[in-house]
Coordinates of C-alpha atoms in Angstrom, one line a residue:
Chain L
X1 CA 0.0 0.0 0.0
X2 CA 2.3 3.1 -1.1
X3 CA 1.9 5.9 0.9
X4 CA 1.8 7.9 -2.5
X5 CA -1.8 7.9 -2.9
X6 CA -2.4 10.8 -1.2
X7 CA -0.4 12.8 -3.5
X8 CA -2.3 14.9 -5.9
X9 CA -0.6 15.1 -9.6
X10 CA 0.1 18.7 -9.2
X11 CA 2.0 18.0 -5.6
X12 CA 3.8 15.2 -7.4
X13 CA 4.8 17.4 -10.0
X14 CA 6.5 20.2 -8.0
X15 CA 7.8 17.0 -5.9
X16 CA 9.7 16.1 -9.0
X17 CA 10.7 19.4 -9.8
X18 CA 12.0 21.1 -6.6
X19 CA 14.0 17.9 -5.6
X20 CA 16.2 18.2 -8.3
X21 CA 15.9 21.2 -10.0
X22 CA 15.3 23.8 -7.1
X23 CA 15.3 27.4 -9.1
X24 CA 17.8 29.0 -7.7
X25 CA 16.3 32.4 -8.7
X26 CA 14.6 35.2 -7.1
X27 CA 11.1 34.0 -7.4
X28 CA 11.2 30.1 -7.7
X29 CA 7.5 29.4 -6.8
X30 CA 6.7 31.7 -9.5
X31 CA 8.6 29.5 -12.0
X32 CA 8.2 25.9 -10.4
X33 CA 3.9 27.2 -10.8
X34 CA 4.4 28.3 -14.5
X35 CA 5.9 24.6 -15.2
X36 CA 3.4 23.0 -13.6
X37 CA 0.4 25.0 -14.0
X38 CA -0.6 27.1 -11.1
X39 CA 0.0 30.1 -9.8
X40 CA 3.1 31.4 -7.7
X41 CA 0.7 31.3 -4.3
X42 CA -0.8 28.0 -5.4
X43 CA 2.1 26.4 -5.7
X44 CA 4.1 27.8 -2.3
X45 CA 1.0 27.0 -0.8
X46 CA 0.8 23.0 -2.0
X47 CA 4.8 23.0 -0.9
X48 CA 3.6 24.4 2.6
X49 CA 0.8 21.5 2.8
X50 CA 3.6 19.2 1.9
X51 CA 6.0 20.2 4.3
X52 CA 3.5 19.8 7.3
X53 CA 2.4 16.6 5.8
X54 CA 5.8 15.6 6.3
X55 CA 6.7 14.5 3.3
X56 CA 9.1 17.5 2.7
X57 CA 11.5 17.2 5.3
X58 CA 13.9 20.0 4.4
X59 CA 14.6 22.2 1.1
X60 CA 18.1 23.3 1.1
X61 CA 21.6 22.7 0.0
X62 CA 22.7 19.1 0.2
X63 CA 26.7 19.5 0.5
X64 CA 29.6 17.0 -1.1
X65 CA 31.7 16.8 2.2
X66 CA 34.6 15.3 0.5
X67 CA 34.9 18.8 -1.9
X68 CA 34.5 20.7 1.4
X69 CA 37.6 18.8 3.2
X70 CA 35.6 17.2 5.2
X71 CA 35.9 13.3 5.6
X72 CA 33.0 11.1 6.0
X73 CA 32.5 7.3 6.6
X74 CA 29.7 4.5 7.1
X75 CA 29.9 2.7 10.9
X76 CA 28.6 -0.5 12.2
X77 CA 28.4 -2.0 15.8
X78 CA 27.0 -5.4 17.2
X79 CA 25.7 -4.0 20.1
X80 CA 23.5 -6.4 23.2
X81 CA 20.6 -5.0 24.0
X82 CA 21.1 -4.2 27.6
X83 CA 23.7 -1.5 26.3
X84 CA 21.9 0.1 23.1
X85 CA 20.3 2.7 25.1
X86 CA 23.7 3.9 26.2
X87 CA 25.7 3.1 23.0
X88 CA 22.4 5.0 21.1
X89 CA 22.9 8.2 23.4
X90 CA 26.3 8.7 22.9
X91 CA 26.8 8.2 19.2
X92 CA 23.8 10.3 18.6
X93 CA 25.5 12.8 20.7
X94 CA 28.0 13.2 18.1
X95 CA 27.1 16.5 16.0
X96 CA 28.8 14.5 13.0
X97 CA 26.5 11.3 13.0
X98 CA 23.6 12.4 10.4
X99 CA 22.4 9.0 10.2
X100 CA 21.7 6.0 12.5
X101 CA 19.6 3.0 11.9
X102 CA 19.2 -0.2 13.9
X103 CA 18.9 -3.0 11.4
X104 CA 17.7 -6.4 12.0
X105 CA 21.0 -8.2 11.7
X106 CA 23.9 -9.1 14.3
X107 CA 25.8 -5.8 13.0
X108 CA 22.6 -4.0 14.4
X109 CA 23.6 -0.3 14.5
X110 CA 24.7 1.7 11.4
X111 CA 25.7 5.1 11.7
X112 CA 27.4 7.6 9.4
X113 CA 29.9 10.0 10.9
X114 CA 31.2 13.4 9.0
X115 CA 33.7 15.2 10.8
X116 CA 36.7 18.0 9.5
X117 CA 39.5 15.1 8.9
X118 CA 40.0 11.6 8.7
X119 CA 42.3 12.0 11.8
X120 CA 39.1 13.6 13.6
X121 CA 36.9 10.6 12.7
X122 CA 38.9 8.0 13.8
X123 CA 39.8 9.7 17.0
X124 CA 36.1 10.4 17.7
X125 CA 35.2 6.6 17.1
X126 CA 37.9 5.5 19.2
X127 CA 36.4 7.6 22.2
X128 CA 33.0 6.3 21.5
X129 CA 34.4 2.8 21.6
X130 CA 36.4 3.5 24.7
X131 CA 33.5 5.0 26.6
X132 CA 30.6 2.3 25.8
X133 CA 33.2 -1.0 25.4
X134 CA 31.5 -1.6 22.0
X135 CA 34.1 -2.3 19.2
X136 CA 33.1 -0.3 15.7
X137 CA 33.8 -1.4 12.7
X138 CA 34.7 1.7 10.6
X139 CA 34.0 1.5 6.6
X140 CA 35.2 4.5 4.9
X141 CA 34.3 5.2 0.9
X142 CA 36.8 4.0 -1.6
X143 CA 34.7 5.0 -4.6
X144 CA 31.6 6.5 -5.4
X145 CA 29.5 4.5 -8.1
X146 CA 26.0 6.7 -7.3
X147 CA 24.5 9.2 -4.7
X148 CA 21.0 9.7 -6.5
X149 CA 18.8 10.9 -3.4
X150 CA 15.5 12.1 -5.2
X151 CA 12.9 10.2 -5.6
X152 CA 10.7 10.3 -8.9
X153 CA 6.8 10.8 -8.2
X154 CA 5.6 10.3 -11.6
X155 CA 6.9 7.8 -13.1
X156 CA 5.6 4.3 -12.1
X157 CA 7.7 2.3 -13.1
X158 CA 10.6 3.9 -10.5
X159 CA 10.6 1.7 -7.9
X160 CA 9.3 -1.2 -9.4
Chain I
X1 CA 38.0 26.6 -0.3
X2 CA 38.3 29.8 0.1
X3 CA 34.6 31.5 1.4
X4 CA 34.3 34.4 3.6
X5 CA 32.2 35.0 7.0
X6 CA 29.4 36.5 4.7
X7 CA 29.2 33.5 2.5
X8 CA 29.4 31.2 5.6
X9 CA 26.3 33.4 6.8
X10 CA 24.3 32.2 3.6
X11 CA 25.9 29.0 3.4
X12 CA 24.1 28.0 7.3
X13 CA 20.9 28.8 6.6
X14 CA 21.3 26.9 3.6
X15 CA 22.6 23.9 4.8
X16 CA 19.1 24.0 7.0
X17 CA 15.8 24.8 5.7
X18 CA 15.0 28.4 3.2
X19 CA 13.1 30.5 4.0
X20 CA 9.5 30.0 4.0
X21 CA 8.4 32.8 1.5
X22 CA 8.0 33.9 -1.8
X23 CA 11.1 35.4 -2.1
X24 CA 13.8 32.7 -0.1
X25 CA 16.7 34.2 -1.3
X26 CA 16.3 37.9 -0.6
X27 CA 15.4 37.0 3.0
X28 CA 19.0 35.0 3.4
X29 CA 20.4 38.3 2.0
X30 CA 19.0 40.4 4.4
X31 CA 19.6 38.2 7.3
X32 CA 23.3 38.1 6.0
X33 CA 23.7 41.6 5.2
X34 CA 24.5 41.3 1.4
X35 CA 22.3 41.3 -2.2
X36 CA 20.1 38.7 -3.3
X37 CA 22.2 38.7 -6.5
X38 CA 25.0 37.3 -3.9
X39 CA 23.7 35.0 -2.8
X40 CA 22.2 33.2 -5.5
X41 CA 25.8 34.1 -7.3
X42 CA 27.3 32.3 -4.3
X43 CA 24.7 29.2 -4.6
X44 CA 24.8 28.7 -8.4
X45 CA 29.0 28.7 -8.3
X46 CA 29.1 26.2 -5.5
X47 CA 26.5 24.0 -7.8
X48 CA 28.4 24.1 -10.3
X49 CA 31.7 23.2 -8.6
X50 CA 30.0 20.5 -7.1
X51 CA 30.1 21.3 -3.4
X52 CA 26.8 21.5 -3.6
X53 CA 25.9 18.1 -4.9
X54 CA 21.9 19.0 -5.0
X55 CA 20.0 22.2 -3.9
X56 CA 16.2 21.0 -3.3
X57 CA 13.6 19.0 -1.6
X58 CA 14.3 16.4 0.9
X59 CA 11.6 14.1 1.2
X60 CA 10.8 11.6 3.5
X61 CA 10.4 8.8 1.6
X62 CA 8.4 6.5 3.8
X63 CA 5.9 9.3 3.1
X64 CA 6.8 9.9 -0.6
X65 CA 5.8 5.6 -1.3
X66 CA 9.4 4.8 -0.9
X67 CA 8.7 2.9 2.7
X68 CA 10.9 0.0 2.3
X69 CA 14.7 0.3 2.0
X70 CA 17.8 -2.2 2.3
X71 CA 21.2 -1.6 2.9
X72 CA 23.3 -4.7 0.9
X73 CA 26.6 -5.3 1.8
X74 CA 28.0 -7.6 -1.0
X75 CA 31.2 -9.4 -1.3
X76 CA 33.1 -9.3 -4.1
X77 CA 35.9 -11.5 -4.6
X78 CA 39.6 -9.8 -5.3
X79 CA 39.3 -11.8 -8.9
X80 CA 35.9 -9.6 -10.4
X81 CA 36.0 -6.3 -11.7
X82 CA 34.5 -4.5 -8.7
X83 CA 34.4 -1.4 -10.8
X84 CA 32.1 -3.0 -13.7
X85 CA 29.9 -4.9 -10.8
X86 CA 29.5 -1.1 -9.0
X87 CA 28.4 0.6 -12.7
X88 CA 26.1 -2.3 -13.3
X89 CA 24.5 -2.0 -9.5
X90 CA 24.1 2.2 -9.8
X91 CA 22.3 1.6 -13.4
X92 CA 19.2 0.2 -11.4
X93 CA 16.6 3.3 -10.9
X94 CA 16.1 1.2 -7.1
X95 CA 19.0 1.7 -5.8
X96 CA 20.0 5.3 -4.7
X97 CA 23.4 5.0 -3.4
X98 CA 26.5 2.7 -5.0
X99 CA 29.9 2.6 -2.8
X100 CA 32.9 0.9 -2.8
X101 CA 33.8 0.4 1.0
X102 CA 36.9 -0.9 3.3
X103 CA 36.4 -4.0 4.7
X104 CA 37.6 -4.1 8.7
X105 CA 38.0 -6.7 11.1
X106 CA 36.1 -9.9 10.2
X107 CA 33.7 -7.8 8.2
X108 CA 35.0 -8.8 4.7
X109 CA 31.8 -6.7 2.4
X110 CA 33.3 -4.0 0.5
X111 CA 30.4 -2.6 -2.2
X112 CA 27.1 -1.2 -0.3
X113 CA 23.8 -0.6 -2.1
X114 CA 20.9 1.3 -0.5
X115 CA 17.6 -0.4 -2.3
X116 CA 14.3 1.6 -2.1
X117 CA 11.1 0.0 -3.1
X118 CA 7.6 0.4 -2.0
X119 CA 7.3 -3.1 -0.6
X120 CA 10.0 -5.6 0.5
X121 CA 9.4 -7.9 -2.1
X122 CA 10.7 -5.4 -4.4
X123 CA 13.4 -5.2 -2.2
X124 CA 14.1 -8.6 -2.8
X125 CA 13.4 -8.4 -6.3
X126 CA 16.3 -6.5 -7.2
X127 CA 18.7 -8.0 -5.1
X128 CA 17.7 -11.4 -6.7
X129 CA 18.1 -10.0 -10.0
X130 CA 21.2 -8.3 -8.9
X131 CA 22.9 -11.6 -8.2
X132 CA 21.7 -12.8 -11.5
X133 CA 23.5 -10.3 -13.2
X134 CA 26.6 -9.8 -11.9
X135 CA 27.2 -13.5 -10.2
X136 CA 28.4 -11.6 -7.3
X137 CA 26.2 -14.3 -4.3
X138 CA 27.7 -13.6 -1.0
X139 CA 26.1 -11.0 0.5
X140 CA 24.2 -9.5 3.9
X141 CA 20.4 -8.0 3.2
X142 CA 20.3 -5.7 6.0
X143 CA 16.4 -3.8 6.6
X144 CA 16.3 -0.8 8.8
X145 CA 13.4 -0.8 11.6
X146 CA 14.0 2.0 13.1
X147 CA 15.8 5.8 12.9
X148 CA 17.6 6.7 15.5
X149 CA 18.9 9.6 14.2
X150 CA 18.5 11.6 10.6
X151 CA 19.8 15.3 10.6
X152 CA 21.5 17.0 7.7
X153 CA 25.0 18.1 8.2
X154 CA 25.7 21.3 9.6
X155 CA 29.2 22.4 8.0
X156 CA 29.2 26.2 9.0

């Protein structure tokens, strides 16, 4: 049961358009409205609705960290129960983890970590390690085959 | 990189939310004390540099009818073309991120997919056909069940 179906076509539409193609210009509702259809009001207003609908969670720069300097890696733990709480609270507490899902599997915490060097990273993981006892396995890009983050609305056949 | 305090002014409301209002960009020039025309001069140069990889819409894409994802760590063996394998897995509309990874410890995976599909079963789907493609067979299917954490990075 996809969770799309309460998407009108026009809110699909500017879905499509200002995930990719954000006008960086001084009146982008204006244009985003004259590709879809509606006016500049109309359409801020159905990106309003969407936002407190939830299904815009941000609109903003997305930054490559690696162009900035900055180094950034994907972490896993195998971590008991009785100490996820604890583990949880003090990766989390970590302005550099963006990310962090449990996932059913013995490696049951994945985080990612961002942080101003590689030096700063691995230092900040050791600490983690050192305060909760739980070892981290620490696996850093070696290539990058495809970061595509937007979701088409439209077409049907995307995620089938 | 060479940006000044006023750009790193723009550059964190940016890397947060715009401004909710017909005209975005001429309220992150006022807030940061220079012309519009700076800022989205400042914006469009970093796009095209690639520092900023997108400017736009985050979804949530439980909400958006994306509400199943896997991570899949795969195994590929020193004796394939990792390279070719990687290509072939990113060409799949499914899957939205492709890496090449360090293995550590005991944990020998070293190429990560993230697979989006609006059920499990197309989860599986691709992974199956994945295998089938590239003969690549050891591998961990790893679902997510709950976030513990998603923020975007704050840089400035």
């Amino acid at each position: 049961m996809p969770a799309d179906t309460s998407l009108s076509r026009a809110e699909k539409k500017i879905l499509d358009i200002i995930q990719t193609d954000f006008p960086l210009d001084s009146r982008p509702y204006a244009i985003i409205g004259k590709k879809v259809g509606l006016t500049e009001a109309e359409t801020l207003s159905k990106v309003r609705s969407l936002k407190q609908k939830g299904v815009i969670r941000r609109i903003g720069a997305n930054f490559q960290s690696g162009k900035l300097g900055w180094h950034s890696t994907l972490c896993a733990a195998c971590v008991p129960e009785d100490s996820l709480e604890k583990f949880v609270a003090e990766v989390n507490s970590h302005p550099g983890v963006t990310h962090n899902y449990l996932r059913k599997h013995k490696q049951n915490v994945w985080f990612t970590y961002i942080g101003p060097s590689k030096a700063f990273v691995r230092d900040s993981l050791h600490e983690i390690s050192r305060k909760t006892g739980i070892e981290i396995l620490n696996l850093p890009a070696k290539q990058m085959f495809k970061i595509k983050v937007d979701f088409p609305m439209e077409k049907e056949d995307a995620a089938g | 990189m060479n940006l000044s305090e006023q750009d790193k002014k723009i550059l964190r409301i940016v890397q947060a939310d715009l401004p909710d209002s017909e005209t975005p960009f001429a309220d992150i020039a006022e807030e940061a004390g220079v012309s519009e025309q700076e800022v989205l001069s400042l914006l469009a140069g970093l796009k095209a540099g690639g520092s900023i990889r997108r400017f736009g819409a985050t979804l949530r894409h439980q909400k958006a009818g994306y509400g199943f994802n896997a991570m899949v760590a795969w195994f590929v063996d020193g004796n394939k073309d990792i390279v070719a394998i990687g290509r072939t897995m990113a060409k799949r509309t499914e899957i939205t991120h492709c890496y090449e990874r360090k293995n550590c410890l005991d944990w020998p995976y070293n190429l990560y997919t993230m697979i989006h599909g609006q059920t499990k079963d197309d989860c599986q789907r691709v992974v199956e056909e994945l295998i089938a493609e590239t003969g690549v067979v050891q591998y961990e299917m790893l679902f997510s069940y709950e976030e513990l954490k998603k923020t975007s990075m704050k840089y400035f």
